[in-house]
Amino acid sequence: MSETSSGTVAERISRLFETLTHAERKLSNVMLENYPVSGLGTITALAETAEVSAPTVARMARKLGYGGFPEMQTALRTELEATLSSPIAKHDSWAANAPDTHILNRFAEAVTDNLRQTLQQLDLEDFDAVVDLLSDPSRNIYVVGGRISRSMADYLFTHMQVIRDRVTLIPPNSNTWPHYVLNMTVGDVLVAFDIRRYEHDTHRLAEMATEQGAQLVLFTDQWGSPAAKHASHGFRARIEAPSAWDSSVVIMFILEALIAAVETERWEETRNRMKTLEQLFDRTKLFRKFT
Amino acid sequence: MSETSSGTVAERISRLFETLTHAERKLSNVMLENYPVSGLGTITALAETAEVSAPTVARMARKLGYGGFPEMQTALRTELEATLSSPIAKHDSWAANAPDTHILNRFAEAVTDNLRQTLQQLDLEDFDAVVDLLSDPSRNIYVVGGRISRSMADYLFTHMQVIRDRVTLIPPNSNTWPHYVLNMTVGDVLVAFDIRRYEHDTHRLAEMATEQGAQLVLFTDQWGSPAAKHASHGFRARIEAPSAWDSSVVIMFILEALIAAVETERWEETRNRMKTLEQLFDRTKLFRKFT
DNA sequence: TTCAGAATGTAGCATTATTTTCAGAGTAAA
DNA sequence: TTTACTCTGAAAATAATGCTACATTCTGAA
């Protein structure tokens, strides 16, 4: 069944993806992105959408096992007909070819519900206020996470580090935390993640930080961490999932939206920093060659 | 609103049906019978199916208010696209009280699109096979990430560590990687994250690991990492976002679904390990009180 | 760096699709 | 039946699509 000349167009693309060239991959993505409609126009239109040349499209049709572009198009039409005429259009499931009960579909359902509910109750003023805080170059930013949410803290830190300076990731070991609190002054910002089970140490850290005059931005779940009473701004994300654990997807989502907003706010500087960073990476590579 | 030049093709046909001639009605029936696929081929093919001549088809396209047959065909494609692309009701806006243009809404739109497209082309057999690999207690699991995707690797590691033993997180510093490869044997599994810009070191690690007989499970983006040629199983996630960076939300999603599936597969042991872990945490706290 | 080989795009051509023209068939009224 | 009219399809004219050959660019190895 690993023959080239069998299966749907999409399957063939996936199967051969590794053997495809750069331009062909670009084309594949366009075709899969709006499948199968994008492949039903003229070869020229498809080529233009994918920003490749028409011959590239024709060549790929050959690679996929068709006699030419029109033949592939006919295959697409036939597929489409089969899909549309099947009794219950299978657009109900997220992952095609999987039953509704497959974990992927159940998860997709849960995650989009979480996202919808979270966004519905999310306070935009809070969001914008946090963007302002994180964009302010005069403030020191500290980031801290818990046992699981440490990865989220790390993710935020990695990105913020590119956007601006004065960002510190507080390590997991709470023994060292007082040293960090010692340096916090009025106007500084502590971004903390506290998802159930809530960690007592995080609560203490939040308390100490606010006492020093720092502002607390707290990421927590729908039940709310006890540290929330110290928070200037908070995000309560829905984290339910068909699993023994909670889902961090929505938190990741808010993080990325925040990062994007801050990056826009400080675009000039961000761009310069990214450019410099590129150069530094290049020099690192050079350095490695000599070792 | 009874103008000729508005509404879908089907609506226009219905509206004008009374004024259509004999041959045109024959044609209409064929078009509506297998709507809209039958209208997506060539004018000749459609004419033959309906047992009318090509000019009849062209004339009807004009009657329906289009400039010609190709124009009508474009309209059909556009309709189809609209139908297919909103299997899950598109929200006018996700975050209430925010304009569509707010970064939160734009991000929500992008992320759900990414999720839908990724799931559509995700290979279920691959998914299930990876679940089996990660559930197999006799295999050593190694996890490694790149500069940004390190957080994802970390997240997977943290959870897998609870579910099973023999899980190792390979640190970011590639100098130490050979030591880890040294220990890999046939049947071991390396889970690697390689999102653009693809890291050369990751590619090398994948190569070395597979040469040792390890199986590679690769998380990459829609363009495909060069390391993919060594992978036994791969996940290509869509990562587009309205931001200078890529979105990791979909990758996080797949990770969590994987974790949930593995946890289900090994539920007995997972539950015991979680229980034990709880007790260990309690003892840690106790220990701290004495210091 | 240089060079070979692959990948990609440009241009022109053959092919195919679409439209126009026009002749014949069908239809209804006188 | 005739006549005027519309409808329809065959065939030619026009337009476009898709393919081939070739030139250029890119990539990776020596």
XYZ file of C-alpha atoms (C1' of nucleotides) in Angstrom:
642
model
C 0.000 0.000 0.000
C 3.009 2.260 -0.189
C 2.680 2.487 -3.941
C 2.688 5.906 -5.474
C -0.337 5.273 -7.586
C -2.985 4.668 -4.983
C -4.950 6.618 -2.464
C -6.288 10.126 -2.490
C -4.293 13.077 -3.687
C -3.795 14.203 -0.104
C -2.541 10.781 0.925
C -0.125 10.679 -1.950
C 1.211 14.081 -1.038
C 1.726 13.047 2.571
C 3.363 9.803 1.570
C 5.778 11.421 -0.830
C 6.331 14.580 1.169
C 9.878 13.625 2.051
C 10.857 13.224 -1.562
C 9.385 16.539 -2.609
C 11.511 19.544 -3.412
C 11.255 22.965 -1.870
C 8.889 24.418 -4.460
C 6.816 21.277 -4.442
C 6.396 21.459 -0.688
C 5.244 25.029 -0.969
C 2.724 23.859 -3.509
C 1.647 20.922 -1.353
C 0.923 23.222 1.530
C -1.304 25.402 -0.556
C -3.139 22.399 -1.872
C -3.653 20.876 1.556
C -4.508 24.177 3.132
C -7.702 24.522 1.208
C -8.262 20.974 0.168
C -9.447 20.104 -2.353
C -10.880 23.332 -3.687
C -7.565 24.995 -4.402
C -6.713 22.248 -6.853
C -9.882 22.643 -8.873
C -9.010 25.854 -10.685
C -6.586 26.201 -13.549
C -3.006 25.132 -13.259
C -1.970 28.756 -13.618
C -4.176 29.910 -10.767
C -2.856 27.210 -8.481
C 0.714 28.001 -9.444
C 0.200 31.657 -8.661
C -1.381 30.975 -5.306
C 1.516 28.765 -4.353
C 4.031 31.190 -5.833
C 5.594 28.554 -8.024
C 5.581 28.140 -11.771
C 3.000 26.205 -13.717
C 5.477 23.549 -14.838
C 6.227 22.799 -11.204
C 2.578 21.993 -10.702
C 2.496 19.794 -13.772
C 5.637 18.011 -12.673
C 4.205 17.302 -9.273
C 1.035 15.841 -10.738
C 3.332 13.417 -12.541
C 5.254 12.654 -9.370
C 2.030 11.818 -7.593
C 1.313 9.229 -10.213
C -1.064 11.042 -12.510
C -0.693 11.453 -16.236
C -0.864 15.203 -15.934
C -2.559 18.056 -14.158
C -6.024 17.489 -15.627
C -5.895 13.859 -14.550
C -5.085 14.870 -10.994
C -7.907 17.361 -11.104
C -10.322 14.668 -12.136
C -9.148 12.600 -9.178
C -9.837 15.541 -6.873
C -13.312 15.962 -8.261
C -14.051 12.292 -7.801
C -12.865 12.418 -4.200
C -14.945 15.466 -3.541
C -18.002 13.833 -4.977
C -17.529 10.819 -2.737
C -17.066 13.014 0.317
C -20.064 15.181 -0.344
C -22.398 12.357 -1.161
C -21.595 10.294 1.911
C -24.676 10.280 4.128
C -23.442 12.283 7.057
C -20.846 14.655 5.789
C -17.844 13.813 7.894
C -17.049 17.409 8.593
C -18.305 16.779 12.048
C -15.038 15.274 13.113
C -11.799 17.149 13.262
C -9.509 14.381 12.203
C -10.871 12.855 9.052
C -11.067 9.090 8.990
C -11.191 8.873 12.754
C -14.257 8.114 14.787
C -15.626 10.856 16.994
C -14.484 8.831 19.940
C -10.823 8.873 18.968
C -8.773 10.743 21.502
C -7.693 13.282 18.891
C -11.251 14.321 18.171
C -12.257 14.365 21.806
C -9.257 16.475 22.613
C -9.944 18.870 19.781
C -13.469 19.303 21.009
C -12.338 19.975 24.562
C -9.618 22.388 23.580
C -11.802 24.544 21.380
C -14.418 24.650 24.100
C -11.761 25.745 26.536
C -10.556 28.393 24.172
C -14.009 29.745 23.515
C -14.952 29.916 27.152
C -11.661 31.420 28.190
C -11.826 34.159 25.613
C -15.385 34.925 26.452
C -14.587 35.774 30.019
C -11.169 37.220 29.419
C -10.870 40.844 30.392
C -9.510 42.810 27.471
C -8.443 45.691 29.629
C -6.371 43.294 31.649
C -4.847 41.907 28.516
C -3.953 45.301 27.146
C -2.671 46.416 30.529
C -0.367 43.408 30.723
C 0.884 44.139 27.222
C 1.760 47.624 28.407
C 3.535 46.321 31.470
C 5.610 43.853 29.486
C 6.384 46.462 26.856
C 7.717 48.971 29.352
C 11.512 48.830 29.079
C 12.022 50.440 32.452
C 10.530 47.514 34.322
C 12.320 44.321 35.233
C 10.353 41.251 34.269
C 10.543 38.075 36.315
C 8.972 34.836 35.178
C 8.267 31.841 37.363
C 6.398 28.575 36.910
C 5.397 25.530 38.886
C 6.171 21.891 38.408
C 4.189 21.529 35.193
C 3.796 25.143 34.172
C 7.544 25.563 34.270
C 7.550 24.816 30.544
C 5.147 27.690 29.932
C 7.321 30.038 31.956
C 10.293 28.877 29.974
C 8.486 29.473 26.692
C 7.493 32.992 27.666
C 10.992 33.720 28.878
C 12.645 32.501 25.686
C 10.523 34.800 23.580
C 10.596 37.821 25.855
C 14.332 37.550 25.965
C 14.429 38.232 22.243
C 12.023 41.145 22.458
C 13.615 43.044 25.327
C 16.237 42.986 28.016
C 15.774 42.912 31.770
C 13.923 39.592 31.691
C 14.743 36.961 34.279
C 13.604 33.369 34.543
C 13.333 32.340 38.158
C 14.553 28.737 38.548
C 12.326 26.004 39.989
C 14.270 25.580 43.185
C 12.461 27.720 45.706
C 15.478 27.922 47.977
C 16.959 30.546 45.705
C 13.844 32.642 45.393
C 14.586 35.107 48.192
C 17.664 36.226 46.262
C 15.446 37.258 43.379
C 12.905 38.975 45.572
C 15.720 40.950 47.118
C 16.309 42.649 43.762
C 12.707 43.465 42.983
C 11.689 47.086 43.236
C 8.552 49.121 42.740
C 7.337 48.860 39.159
C 8.868 45.459 38.465
C 6.659 42.737 37.121
C 6.406 39.135 38.249
C 4.682 36.807 35.797
C 3.686 33.672 37.679
C 1.994 30.465 36.610
C -0.007 28.650 39.221
C -2.226 25.855 38.027
C -3.729 23.265 40.347
C -2.470 21.735 42.374
C -1.517 25.171 43.571
C 1.903 25.401 45.037
C 2.353 26.962 48.364
C 5.779 28.277 47.509
C 4.423 30.177 44.527
C 1.887 31.833 46.781
C 4.629 32.899 49.164
C 6.740 34.234 46.344
C 3.820 36.275 45.037
C 3.267 37.690 48.492
C 6.879 38.651 48.999
C 7.169 40.152 45.535
C 4.132 42.364 45.917
C 5.359 43.483 49.301
C 8.483 44.691 47.554
C 6.284 46.755 45.238
C 6.304 44.437 42.242
C 3.155 43.921 40.207
C 1.929 40.363 39.830
C 0.583 38.982 36.569
C -0.899 35.588 37.279
C -1.786 32.748 34.956
C -4.119 30.320 36.632
C -7.035 28.002 35.951
C -10.746 28.547 36.176
C -10.788 27.832 39.919
C -8.225 30.458 40.699
C -4.989 30.148 42.596
C -4.832 31.490 46.157
C -2.064 33.758 44.928
C -4.682 35.643 42.909
C -5.378 37.965 45.817
C -2.000 39.568 45.239
C -2.354 39.857 41.490
C -2.727 43.153 39.644
C -3.811 41.290 36.540
C -4.820 37.717 36.048
C -5.749 35.288 33.332
C -8.074 32.461 34.222
C -7.813 29.811 31.544
C -10.009 26.755 31.102
C -7.864 23.682 31.351
C -10.260 20.746 31.177
C -9.198 17.818 29.047
C -10.154 14.172 28.537
C -7.079 13.135 30.442
C -5.789 12.745 33.975
C -3.986 16.011 33.501
C -4.982 19.505 32.624
C -4.525 21.025 29.229
C -2.029 23.849 28.852
C -3.015 24.623 25.306
C -5.135 27.640 26.158
C -2.451 29.074 28.395
C 0.024 28.651 25.600
C -2.425 30.445 23.370
C -2.712 33.461 25.658
C 1.042 33.555 25.990
C 1.581 33.641 22.263
C -1.048 36.333 21.799
C 0.652 38.376 24.524
C 4.039 37.900 22.947
C 2.690 38.931 19.562
C 1.109 42.049 21.044
C 4.244 43.079 22.916
C 6.339 42.442 19.867
C 4.056 44.725 17.833
C 4.188 47.387 20.500
C 7.964 47.428 20.397
C 8.478 46.397 16.803
C 11.396 48.691 16.009
C 13.503 47.430 18.819
C 12.365 43.837 18.445
C 13.428 43.805 14.818
C 16.842 45.162 15.624
C 17.325 42.651 18.394
C 16.290 39.784 16.126
C 18.746 40.918 13.499
C 21.564 41.130 15.998
C 20.617 37.742 17.371
C 20.854 36.207 13.906
C 24.360 37.557 13.554
C 25.348 36.234 16.933
C 24.082 32.794 15.979
C 26.114 32.914 12.811
C 29.196 33.721 14.806
C 28.460 30.867 17.159
C 28.404 28.507 14.222
C 31.655 29.905 12.942
C 33.116 29.437 16.353
C 32.049 25.812 16.381
C 33.772 25.103 13.116
C 37.128 25.946 14.657
C 36.740 23.747 17.672
C -33.637 40.607 -3.970
C -35.082 38.800 -6.984
C -32.293 40.111 -9.128
C -30.645 37.683 -11.459
C -27.159 38.567 -10.368
C -27.147 37.563 -6.735
C -27.145 34.431 -4.658
C -25.556 31.074 -5.238
C -25.629 29.304 -8.536
C -28.253 26.921 -7.211
C -30.426 29.782 -6.022
C -30.217 31.501 -9.365
C -31.184 28.332 -11.183
C -34.216 27.842 -8.957
C -35.259 31.415 -9.323
C -35.066 31.393 -13.085
C -36.239 27.834 -13.592
C -39.603 28.878 -15.011
C -37.984 30.962 -17.700
C -35.594 28.225 -18.795
C -35.958 26.332 -22.029
C -36.222 22.598 -22.449
C -32.502 21.920 -22.923
C -31.618 24.308 -20.141
C -33.885 22.530 -17.702
C -32.261 19.227 -18.574
C -28.942 20.868 -17.835
C -30.169 22.406 -14.594
C -31.292 19.062 -13.315
C -27.910 17.524 -13.921
C -26.180 20.421 -12.223
C -28.391 20.350 -9.160
C -28.341 16.585 -8.939
C -24.674 16.459 -8.110
C -24.152 19.961 -6.906
C -21.697 21.529 -7.193
C -19.205 18.922 -8.368
C -20.773 18.363 -11.757
C -20.188 21.983 -12.621
C -16.494 21.868 -11.865
C -15.321 19.935 -14.903
C -15.044 21.240 -18.438
C -17.978 22.726 -20.246
C -17.850 19.839 -22.697
C -18.022 17.211 -19.985
C -20.994 18.905 -18.380
C -22.707 19.242 -21.741
C -22.244 15.573 -22.476
C -23.529 14.486 -19.086
C -26.630 16.593 -19.553
C -26.942 15.495 -23.180
C -27.012 19.040 -24.412
C -24.496 20.967 -26.446
C -21.692 23.062 -25.064
C -23.156 26.336 -26.331
C -26.305 25.642 -24.341
C -24.233 25.491 -21.208
C -22.443 28.696 -22.056
C -25.719 30.435 -22.783
C -27.169 29.392 -19.492
C -24.189 30.714 -17.585
C -24.970 34.037 -19.208
C -28.633 33.783 -18.328
C -27.728 33.208 -14.698
C -25.887 36.467 -14.672
C -22.300 35.363 -15.166
C -19.936 36.600 -17.815
C -19.406 33.124 -19.115
C -18.943 29.516 -18.119
C -15.579 29.974 -16.386
C -17.024 32.772 -14.308
C -19.838 30.560 -13.133
C -17.330 27.861 -12.338
C -15.351 30.252 -10.187
C -18.548 31.090 -8.328
C -19.125 27.399 -7.688
C -15.631 26.956 -6.361
C -16.017 29.912 -4.047
C -19.269 28.550 -2.691
C -17.705 25.181 -2.129
C -14.778 26.701 -0.335
C -17.077 28.551 2.017
C -18.997 25.379 2.743
C -15.980 23.211 3.352
C -13.918 25.618 5.369
C -16.413 26.108 8.122
C -17.177 22.630 9.391
C -16.902 24.003 12.870
C -18.957 27.128 12.907
C -16.658 30.051 12.514
C -17.076 32.577 15.227
C -17.594 36.124 14.245
C -15.245 36.894 16.998
C -13.898 34.783 19.782
C -13.317 37.298 22.485
C -16.516 39.126 23.211
C -16.351 42.903 23.179
C -13.215 42.905 21.110
C -13.066 43.909 17.467
C -12.207 41.241 14.934
C -8.933 42.947 14.430
C -7.817 42.551 18.030
C -4.806 40.326 18.276
C -6.699 37.852 20.451
C -9.306 37.256 17.792
C -6.830 37.106 14.969
C -4.780 34.631 16.916
C -7.799 32.504 17.750
C -8.721 32.382 14.100
C -5.221 31.380 13.059
C -4.863 28.731 15.732
C -8.136 26.989 14.978
C -7.293 27.012 11.287
C -3.945 25.490 12.093
C -5.564 22.858 14.238
C -8.123 21.931 11.640
C -5.628 21.659 8.840
C -3.140 19.730 10.906
C -5.694 17.187 12.020
C -6.987 16.794 8.511
C -3.694 15.588 7.194
C -2.484 13.852 10.319
C -1.869 10.169 9.829
C -3.825 8.226 12.438
C -1.754 5.118 11.993
C 1.301 7.155 12.787
C -0.359 8.566 15.868
C -1.415 5.182 17.143
C 1.981 3.713 16.337
C 3.703 6.441 18.342
C 1.354 5.811 21.249
C 2.420 2.166 21.150
C 6.085 3.081 21.059
C 5.806 5.432 24.003
C 3.721 2.926 25.939
C 6.228 0.135 25.567
C 8.041 -0.116 28.914
C 10.978 -1.978 27.418
C 12.063 0.963 25.321
C 14.145 3.880 26.509
C 12.630 7.196 25.543
C 14.802 10.195 24.765
C 13.377 13.660 24.243
C 15.181 16.572 22.644
C 14.174 20.050 21.487
C 15.656 23.064 19.757
C 16.067 26.634 20.862
C 12.363 27.387 20.974
C 10.891 23.917 20.985
C 12.920 23.076 24.062
C 9.891 24.039 26.135
C 7.786 21.488 24.292
C 10.379 18.791 24.872
C 10.422 19.754 28.507
C 6.655 19.561 28.737
C 6.534 16.118 27.196
C 9.325 14.941 29.426
C 7.683 16.169 32.606
C 4.520 14.258 31.836
C 6.125 11.110 30.492
C 8.246 10.973 33.587
C 5.110 10.515 35.642
C 3.665 7.879 33.362
C 6.707 5.633 33.022
C 10.375 5.246 33.775
C 13.270 5.138 31.330
C 12.579 8.612 30.029
C 15.487 10.972 29.444
C 15.493 14.631 28.556
C 18.482 15.446 26.412
C 19.869 18.864 27.411
C 20.175 21.719 24.910
C 23.943 21.717 24.821
C 24.834 19.618 21.824
C 28.323 18.923 23.109
C 26.939 16.334 25.446
C 24.753 14.611 22.877
C 27.205 11.883 21.861
C 27.103 10.592 25.424
C 23.393 10.009 25.082
C 23.686 8.435 21.655
C 26.247 6.068 23.085
C 23.574 4.552 25.313
C 20.908 4.181 22.664
C 20.170 0.696 21.446
C 17.854 -0.954 18.987
C 14.253 -0.317 19.920
C 14.870 2.915 21.788
C 12.860 5.950 20.813
C 14.080 9.478 20.194
C 11.381 12.126 20.191
C 12.780 15.219 18.514
C 11.360 18.669 17.850
C 12.672 20.507 14.850
C 10.797 23.602 13.786
C 12.219 26.130 11.386
C 14.746 27.408 11.404
C 15.889 23.829 11.367
C 18.894 23.118 13.455
C 21.753 21.299 11.911
C 22.720 19.680 15.179
C 19.285 18.162 15.569
C 19.603 16.641 12.129
C 22.932 15.118 13.069
C 21.572 13.758 16.309
C 18.691 12.147 14.456
C 21.124 10.576 12.056
C 23.367 9.191 14.766
C 20.453 7.924 16.803
C 18.889 6.025 13.927
C 22.270 4.554 13.041
C 22.310 3.150 16.567
C 18.990 1.499 15.840
C 16.760 3.967 17.639
C 13.445 4.954 16.136
C 12.874 8.628 15.501
C 9.586 10.361 16.217
C 9.775 13.849 14.783
C 7.671 16.919 15.426
C 8.109 19.466 12.692
C 6.247 22.137 10.761
C 4.399 22.040 7.481
C 7.588 22.563 5.496
C 9.287 19.543 6.949
C 12.611 19.349 8.721
C 15.525 17.759 6.855
C 15.764 15.320 9.737
C 12.474 13.824 8.560
C 14.260 11.432 6.265
C 15.394 9.505 9.318
C 12.026 9.496 11.039
C 9.926 6.389 11.526
C 6.968 8.547 12.420
C 6.430 12.251 12.019
C 3.926 14.931 12.831
C 3.726 17.945 10.569
C 1.917 20.708 12.399
C 0.722 23.994 10.981
C 2.414 26.808 12.834
C 1.312 29.994 11.112
C 0.456 32.909 13.348
C -0.061 36.660 13.049
C 3.287 37.233 14.673
C 6.968 37.289 13.873
C 7.179 33.861 15.429
C 5.524 30.569 14.831
C 2.757 29.202 16.961
C 3.457 26.143 19.086
C -0.135 25.695 20.152
C -0.894 22.875 17.732
C 2.256 21.029 18.675
C 1.286 21.340 22.301
C -2.096 19.966 21.353
C -0.680 16.870 19.695
C 1.611 16.346 22.663
C -1.234 16.427 25.132
C -3.323 14.079 23.030
C -0.371 11.694 22.849
C 0.176 11.889 26.571
C -3.491 11.226 27.221
C -3.449 8.227 24.915
C -0.321 6.732 26.468
C -1.695 7.314 29.920
C -4.871 5.444 28.974
C -2.853 2.608 27.484
C -0.935 2.177 30.723
C -3.561 3.357 33.145
C -2.880 0.826 35.905
C 0.740 1.672 36.204
C 0.218 5.373 35.684
C -2.251 5.525 38.557
C 0.142 3.757 40.888
C 2.983 5.990 39.918
C 0.882 9.099 40.459
C -0.116 7.878 43.894
C 3.467 7.195 44.845
C 4.494 10.550 43.505
C 1.938 12.287 45.699
C 3.387 10.590 48.754
C 6.882 11.561 47.775
C 5.837 15.168 47.437
C 4.298 15.054 50.864
C 7.519 13.748 52.320
C 9.469 16.481 50.604
C 7.299 19.071 52.272
C 7.720 17.387 55.602
C 11.425 17.364 55.075
C 11.425 21.081 54.441
C 9.644 21.847 57.652
C 12.544 20.447 59.618
C 15.168 22.516 57.934
C 35.945 28.807 -3.933
C 34.577 25.983 -7.950
C 31.911 22.827 -10.193
C 28.409 19.233 -11.184
C 23.885 18.119 -10.761
C 19.438 19.124 -9.439
C 15.703 22.308 -9.186
C 13.068 25.983 -10.994
C 11.266 29.286 -14.038
C 10.614 31.464 -18.909
C 9.036 31.237 -23.459
C 6.842 29.236 -27.039
C 4.038 25.718 -28.878
C 0.514 22.155 -29.136
C -3.601 21.137 -27.268
C -7.870 21.827 -25.365
C -11.668 24.637 -23.874
C -14.957 28.228 -24.757
C -17.461 31.263 -27.500
C -19.418 32.883 -31.758
C -21.705 32.178 -35.971
C -24.989 30.204 -38.538
C -28.067 26.737 -40.385
C -31.667 23.643 -39.449
C -35.275 21.849 -36.438
C -39.110 22.581 -33.698
C -43.335 25.296 -32.370
C -47.265 28.208 -32.203
C -50.354 31.444 -34.494
C -52.726 32.848 -38.665
C -50.127 24.789 -44.629
C -47.547 28.775 -44.087
C -44.890 31.960 -41.586
C -42.381 33.975 -38.083
C -40.201 32.979 -34.240
C -37.372 30.618 -30.876
C -34.431 27.010 -29.675
C -30.598 24.012 -30.515
C -26.389 22.033 -32.082
C -22.408 21.744 -35.662
C -18.523 23.892 -36.936
C -15.361 27.486 -37.075
C -12.994 31.130 -34.616
C -11.026 32.659 -30.583
C -9.079 32.272 -26.168
C -7.004 29.816 -22.634
C -4.753 26.096 -20.740
C -1.162 22.879 -20.065
C 3.100 20.872 -21.680
C 7.992 20.701 -23.563
C 12.486 22.451 -24.260
C 15.789 25.179 -22.710
C 18.102 28.717 -19.846
C 18.949 30.199 -15.327
C 19.435 29.653 -10.506
C 20.327 27.181 -6.563
C 22.548 23.616 -3.676
C 25.853 20.778 -1.876
C 30.184 18.327 -2.357
C 35.066 18.463 -3.291
